[in-house]
XYZ file of C-alpha atoms in Angstrom:
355
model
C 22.716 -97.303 -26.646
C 20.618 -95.473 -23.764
C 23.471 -96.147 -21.549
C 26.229 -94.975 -23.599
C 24.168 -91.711 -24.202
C 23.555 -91.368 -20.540
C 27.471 -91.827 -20.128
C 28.233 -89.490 -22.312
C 25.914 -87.021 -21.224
C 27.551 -87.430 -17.405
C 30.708 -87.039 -18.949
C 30.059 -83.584 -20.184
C 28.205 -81.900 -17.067
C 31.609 -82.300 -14.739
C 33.163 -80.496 -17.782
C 30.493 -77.345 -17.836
C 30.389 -77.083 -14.031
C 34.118 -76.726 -14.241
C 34.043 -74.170 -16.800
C 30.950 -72.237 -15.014
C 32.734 -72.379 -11.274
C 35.705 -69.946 -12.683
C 33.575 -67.923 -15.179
C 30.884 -66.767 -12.413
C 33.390 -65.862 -9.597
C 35.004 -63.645 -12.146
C 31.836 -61.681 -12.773
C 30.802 -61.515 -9.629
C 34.103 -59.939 -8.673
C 33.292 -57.428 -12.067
C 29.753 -56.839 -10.123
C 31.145 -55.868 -7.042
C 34.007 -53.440 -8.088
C 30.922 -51.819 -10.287
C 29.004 -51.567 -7.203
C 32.036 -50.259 -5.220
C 32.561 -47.555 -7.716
C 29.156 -46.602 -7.866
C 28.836 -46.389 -4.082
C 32.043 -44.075 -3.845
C 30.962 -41.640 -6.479
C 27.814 -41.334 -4.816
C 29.435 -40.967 -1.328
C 31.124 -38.359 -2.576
C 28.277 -36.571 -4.494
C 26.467 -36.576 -1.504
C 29.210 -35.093 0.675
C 29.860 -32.583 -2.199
C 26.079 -31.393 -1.937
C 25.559 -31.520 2.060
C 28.937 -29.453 2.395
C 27.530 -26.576 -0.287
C 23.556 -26.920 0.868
C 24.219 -27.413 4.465
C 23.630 -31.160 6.062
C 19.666 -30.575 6.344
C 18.604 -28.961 3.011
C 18.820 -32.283 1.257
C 16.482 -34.096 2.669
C 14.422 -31.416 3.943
C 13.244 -30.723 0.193
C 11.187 -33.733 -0.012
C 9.931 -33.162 3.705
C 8.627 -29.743 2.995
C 6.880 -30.697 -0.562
C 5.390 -33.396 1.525
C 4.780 -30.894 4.669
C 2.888 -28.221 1.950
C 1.112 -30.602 0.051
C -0.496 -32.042 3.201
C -0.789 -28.798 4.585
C -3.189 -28.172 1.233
C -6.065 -30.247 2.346
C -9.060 -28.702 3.253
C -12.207 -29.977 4.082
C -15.032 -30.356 1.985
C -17.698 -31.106 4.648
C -18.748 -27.794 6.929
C -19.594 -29.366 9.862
C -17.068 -31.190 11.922
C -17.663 -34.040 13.822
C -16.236 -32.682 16.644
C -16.408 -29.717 19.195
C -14.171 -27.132 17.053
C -13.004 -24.351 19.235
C -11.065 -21.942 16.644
C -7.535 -20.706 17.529
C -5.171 -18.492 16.371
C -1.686 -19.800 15.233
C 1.300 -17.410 16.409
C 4.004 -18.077 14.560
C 7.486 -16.909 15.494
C 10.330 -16.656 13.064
C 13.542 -15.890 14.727
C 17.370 -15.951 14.720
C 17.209 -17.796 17.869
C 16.178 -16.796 21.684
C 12.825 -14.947 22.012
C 14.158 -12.285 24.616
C 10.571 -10.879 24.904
C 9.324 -14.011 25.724
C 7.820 -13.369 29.664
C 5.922 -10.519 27.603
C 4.112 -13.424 25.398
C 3.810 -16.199 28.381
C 1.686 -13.175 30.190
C -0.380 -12.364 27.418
C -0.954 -15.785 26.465
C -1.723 -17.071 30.436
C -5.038 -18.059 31.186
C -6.254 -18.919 27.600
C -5.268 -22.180 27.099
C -7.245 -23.665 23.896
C -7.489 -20.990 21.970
C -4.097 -20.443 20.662
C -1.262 -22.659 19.128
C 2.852 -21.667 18.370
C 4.934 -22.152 16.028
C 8.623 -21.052 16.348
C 11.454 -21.222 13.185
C 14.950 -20.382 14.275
C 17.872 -21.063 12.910
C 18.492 -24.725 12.213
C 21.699 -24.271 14.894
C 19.637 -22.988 17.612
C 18.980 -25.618 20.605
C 16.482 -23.645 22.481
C 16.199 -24.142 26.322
C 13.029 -23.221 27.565
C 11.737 -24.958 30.706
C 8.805 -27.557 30.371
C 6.210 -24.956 32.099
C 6.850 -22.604 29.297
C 4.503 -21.965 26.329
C 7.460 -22.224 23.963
C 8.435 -25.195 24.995
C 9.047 -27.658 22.643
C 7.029 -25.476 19.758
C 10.321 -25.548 17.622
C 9.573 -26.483 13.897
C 11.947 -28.355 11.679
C 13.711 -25.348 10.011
C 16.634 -24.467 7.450
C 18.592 -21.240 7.149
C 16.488 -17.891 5.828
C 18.194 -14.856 4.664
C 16.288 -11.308 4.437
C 15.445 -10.486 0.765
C 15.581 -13.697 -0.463
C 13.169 -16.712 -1.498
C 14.450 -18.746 1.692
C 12.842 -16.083 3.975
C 9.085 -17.008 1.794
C 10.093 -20.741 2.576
C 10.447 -20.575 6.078
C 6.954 -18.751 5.991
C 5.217 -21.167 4.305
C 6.484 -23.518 6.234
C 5.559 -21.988 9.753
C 1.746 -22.083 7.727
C 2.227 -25.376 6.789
C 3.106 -26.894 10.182
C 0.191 -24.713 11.695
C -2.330 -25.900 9.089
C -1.885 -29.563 9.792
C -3.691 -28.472 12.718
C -7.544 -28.326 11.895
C -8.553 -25.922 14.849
C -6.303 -23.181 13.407
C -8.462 -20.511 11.530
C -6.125 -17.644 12.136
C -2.226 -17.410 11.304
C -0.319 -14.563 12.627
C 3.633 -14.059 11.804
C 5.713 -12.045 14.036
C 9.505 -11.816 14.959
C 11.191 -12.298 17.951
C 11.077 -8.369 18.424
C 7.331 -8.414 18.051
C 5.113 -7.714 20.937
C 1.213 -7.502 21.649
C -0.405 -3.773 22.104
C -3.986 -5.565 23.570
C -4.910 -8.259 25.572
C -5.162 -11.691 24.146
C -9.090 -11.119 24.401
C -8.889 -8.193 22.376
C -6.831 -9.737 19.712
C -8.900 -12.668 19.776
C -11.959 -11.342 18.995
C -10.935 -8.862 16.672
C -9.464 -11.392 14.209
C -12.518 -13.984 14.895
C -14.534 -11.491 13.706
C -12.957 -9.433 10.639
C -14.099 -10.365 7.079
C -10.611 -9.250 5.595
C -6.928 -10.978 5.986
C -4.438 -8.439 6.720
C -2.081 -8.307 4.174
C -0.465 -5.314 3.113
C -0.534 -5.079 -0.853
C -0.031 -1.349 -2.399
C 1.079 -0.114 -5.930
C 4.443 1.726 -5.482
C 5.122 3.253 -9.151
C 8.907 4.302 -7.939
C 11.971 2.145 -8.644
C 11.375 0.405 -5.378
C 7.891 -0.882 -6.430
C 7.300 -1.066 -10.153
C 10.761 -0.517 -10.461
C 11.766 -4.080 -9.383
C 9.429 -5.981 -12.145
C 10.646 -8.201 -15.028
C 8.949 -8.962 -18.006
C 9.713 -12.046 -17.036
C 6.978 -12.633 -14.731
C 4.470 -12.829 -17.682
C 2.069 -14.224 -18.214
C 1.622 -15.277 -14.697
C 2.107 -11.333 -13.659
C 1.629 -8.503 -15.159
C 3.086 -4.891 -14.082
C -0.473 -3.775 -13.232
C -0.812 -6.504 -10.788
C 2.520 -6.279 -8.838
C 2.533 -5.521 -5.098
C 4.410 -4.475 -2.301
C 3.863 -4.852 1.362
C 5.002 -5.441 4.688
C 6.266 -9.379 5.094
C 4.468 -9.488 8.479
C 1.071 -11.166 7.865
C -2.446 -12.045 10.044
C -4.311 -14.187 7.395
C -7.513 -16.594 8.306
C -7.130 -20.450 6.967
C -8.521 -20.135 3.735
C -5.816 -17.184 2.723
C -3.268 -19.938 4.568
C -3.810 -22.518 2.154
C -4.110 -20.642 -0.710
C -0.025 -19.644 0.270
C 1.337 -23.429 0.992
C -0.694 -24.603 -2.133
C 0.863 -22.195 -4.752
C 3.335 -23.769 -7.236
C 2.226 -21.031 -9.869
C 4.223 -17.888 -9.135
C 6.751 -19.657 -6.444
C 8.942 -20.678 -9.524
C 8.591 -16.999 -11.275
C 9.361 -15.282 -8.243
C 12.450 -17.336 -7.250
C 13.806 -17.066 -10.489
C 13.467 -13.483 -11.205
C 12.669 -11.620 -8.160
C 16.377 -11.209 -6.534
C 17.741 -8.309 -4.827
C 17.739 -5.579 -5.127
C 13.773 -6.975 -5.745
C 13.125 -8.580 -2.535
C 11.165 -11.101 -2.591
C 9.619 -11.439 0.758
C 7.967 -8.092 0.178
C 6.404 -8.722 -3.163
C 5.584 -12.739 -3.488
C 2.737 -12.685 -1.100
C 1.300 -9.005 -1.644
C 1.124 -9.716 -5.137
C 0.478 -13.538 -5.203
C -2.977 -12.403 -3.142
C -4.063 -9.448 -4.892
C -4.245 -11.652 -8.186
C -6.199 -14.469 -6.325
C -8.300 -12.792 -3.636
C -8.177 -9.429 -3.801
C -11.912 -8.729 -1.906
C -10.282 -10.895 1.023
C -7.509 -8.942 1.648
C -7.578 -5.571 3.996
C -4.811 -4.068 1.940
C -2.769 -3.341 6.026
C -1.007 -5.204 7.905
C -2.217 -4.862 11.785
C 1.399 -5.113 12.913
C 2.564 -1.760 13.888
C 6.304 -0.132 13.124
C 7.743 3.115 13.510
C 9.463 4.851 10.051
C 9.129 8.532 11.206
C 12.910 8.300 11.647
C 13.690 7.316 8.015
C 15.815 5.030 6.242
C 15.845 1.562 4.508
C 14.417 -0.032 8.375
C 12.060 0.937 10.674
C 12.764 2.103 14.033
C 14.092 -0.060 16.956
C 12.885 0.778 20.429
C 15.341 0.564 23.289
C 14.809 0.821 27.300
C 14.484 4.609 27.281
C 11.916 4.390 24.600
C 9.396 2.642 26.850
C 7.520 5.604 28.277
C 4.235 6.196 29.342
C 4.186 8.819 26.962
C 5.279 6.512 24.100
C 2.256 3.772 24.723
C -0.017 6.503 24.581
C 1.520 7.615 21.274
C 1.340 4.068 20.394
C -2.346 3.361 21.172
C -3.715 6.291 20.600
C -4.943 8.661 17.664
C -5.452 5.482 15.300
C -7.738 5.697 12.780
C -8.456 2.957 9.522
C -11.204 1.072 9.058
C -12.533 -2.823 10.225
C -14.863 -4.720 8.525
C -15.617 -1.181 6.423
C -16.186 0.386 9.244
C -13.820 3.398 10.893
C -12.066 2.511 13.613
C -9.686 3.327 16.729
C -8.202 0.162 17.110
C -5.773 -0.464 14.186
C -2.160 -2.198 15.384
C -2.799 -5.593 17.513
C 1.322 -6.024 17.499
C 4.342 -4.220 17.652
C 7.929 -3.955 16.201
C 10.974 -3.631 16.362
C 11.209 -3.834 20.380
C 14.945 -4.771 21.734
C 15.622 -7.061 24.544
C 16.151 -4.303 26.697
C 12.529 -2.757 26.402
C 11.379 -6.102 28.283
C 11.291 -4.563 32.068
C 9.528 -1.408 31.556
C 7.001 -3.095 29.249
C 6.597 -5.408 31.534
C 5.956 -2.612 34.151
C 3.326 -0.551 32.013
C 1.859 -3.405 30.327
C -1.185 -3.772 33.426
C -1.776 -0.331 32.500
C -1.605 0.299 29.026
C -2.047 -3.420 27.204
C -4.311 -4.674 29.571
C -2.451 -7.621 30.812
């Protein structure tokens, strides 16, 4: 009886296999056209998003929420274990080239250690500055900005971000590729060392280009009485620095209802600051521009601007105050300079910025 059961039994598995050798090669060929579907519809929402986006933005989304929340950590020991020599972080944010750049590699010579760069251009931009350059190879991983608009913020905070990760950086300056230096890096240097306040400027404009560009929207993270307007171009020590990369509090308001004609890249910060430290800021910004000549810009300065005549207009008769005290010295930088001005600046610069 055992062996007719165990015959029996023998004679069913050949019948099973049978039966499961064409059942599983016809869902395994179900499987794979799933998977082949699948694959295509992604392939194609993928090229879908990189053609509207632009072939960096999608993966540069996670990089930068990475990028700021690293950027975020501070410290919580004073002392360092190391010999910490503070430096200022200059960084550019540009279109592309940096005509005035010989301006910058003379102010900069001689004071290795002290300063860092950062420069954000254009994502298209392939710069080609030679390996004894101080720009070389200070390119940041970047993505398109337009003026007016929340992209412009992002690139900011991520030129702060990128300079953060470096722990000697205690000051952050942002200037343009039209930006130059009115003093000496020595000057600069110990001016910003030493002031108590980050420049930022943050002022209550009550007209329809201030107030006027609020939303009710913004509540309850912002109220009317608290919105700001200032100048984009910042100086801000480390703490201010992080306080910018680590916000995810008014970013969202601001990009969803600050749009032109409210531009964001002169409210976000102004105001973002004055609600969180407002006895750190300086309420100025010590970046210096021209609007005697009115409208919506501020002047640009072309080669038969650059006079001895205009430097001394430039540096002197300043007056505003430092570390509450009055003071002649009031603009460490200048705008809007065209690539023109580069040769006579360079020729009065021994004379009038002291380098």
């Amino acid at each position: 009886m055992q062996s007719r059961g165990s015959a029996s039994e023998e004679g069913k598995n050949p019948t099973v296999k049978a039966n499961q050798s064409r059942v599983m090669p016809h869902r395994l060929f179900k499987l794979l056209v799933l998977f082949l579907v699948l694959c295509f519809i992604f392939s194609a929402v993928t090229i879908s998003l990189i053609r509207h986006f632009g072939g960096q933005s999608i993966f540069v989304t996670n990089m930068s929420s990475e990028l700021l929340w690293r950027a975020s950590f501070a410290p919580q020991r004073k002392q360092y274990p190391f010999t910490r020599v503070p430096k200022i972080a200059f960084m550019f944010l540009t279109k592309g080239p940096l005509p005035l750049a010989t301006i910058w590699e003379r102010f900069f010579k001689g004071h290795d250690g002290h300063y860092s760069i950062y420069v954000h251009s254009l994502p298209s931009f392939k710069p080609q500055f030679p390996s004894s350059s101080v720009f070389y190879k200070r390119q940041i991983p970047s993505q398109v900005s337009e003026w007016g608009r929340m992209s412009m913020c992002d690139a900011e905070r991520r030129l702060l971000a990128n300079a953060l990760l470096d722990i000697s950086n205690e000051w952050f300056i942002l200037l343009s590729e039209s930006c130059i230096p009115l003093y000496n890096f020595t000057v600069a240097y110990q001016y910003l060392m030493k002031s108590k306040y980050s420049f930022i400027g943050a002022f209550d404009d009550p007209g329809p280009h201030g107030r006027g560009r609020y939303k009710g929207d913004m509540l309850p993270e912002v109220n009317i009485s608290e919105w700001r307007k200032g100048s984009q171009w910042f100086e801000v020590n480390r703490k201010l620095a992080i306080n910018i990369v680590e916000d995810n509090k008014f970013y969202p308001k601001f990009l969803e209802f600050c749009r032109p004609p409210c531009y964001v890249d002169e409210h976000y910060f102004p105001t973002m600051m004055t609600i969180r430290a407002p006895t750190m800021l300086a309420n100025r910004s010590i970046t210096w521009v021209d609007w005697s000549r009115g409208g919506p810009h501020p002047a640009t300065f072309g080669r038969g601007d650059i006079t001895e005549e205009f430097m001394k207009r430039v540096l002197e008769h300043q007056n505003c105050t430092y570390n509450d005290q009055p003071s002649s010295i009031c603009s460490l930088f200048g705008r809007k300079f065209a690539p023109s001005t580069m040769e006579p600046l360079l020729l009065l610069a021994p004379k009038y910025l002291g380098f």
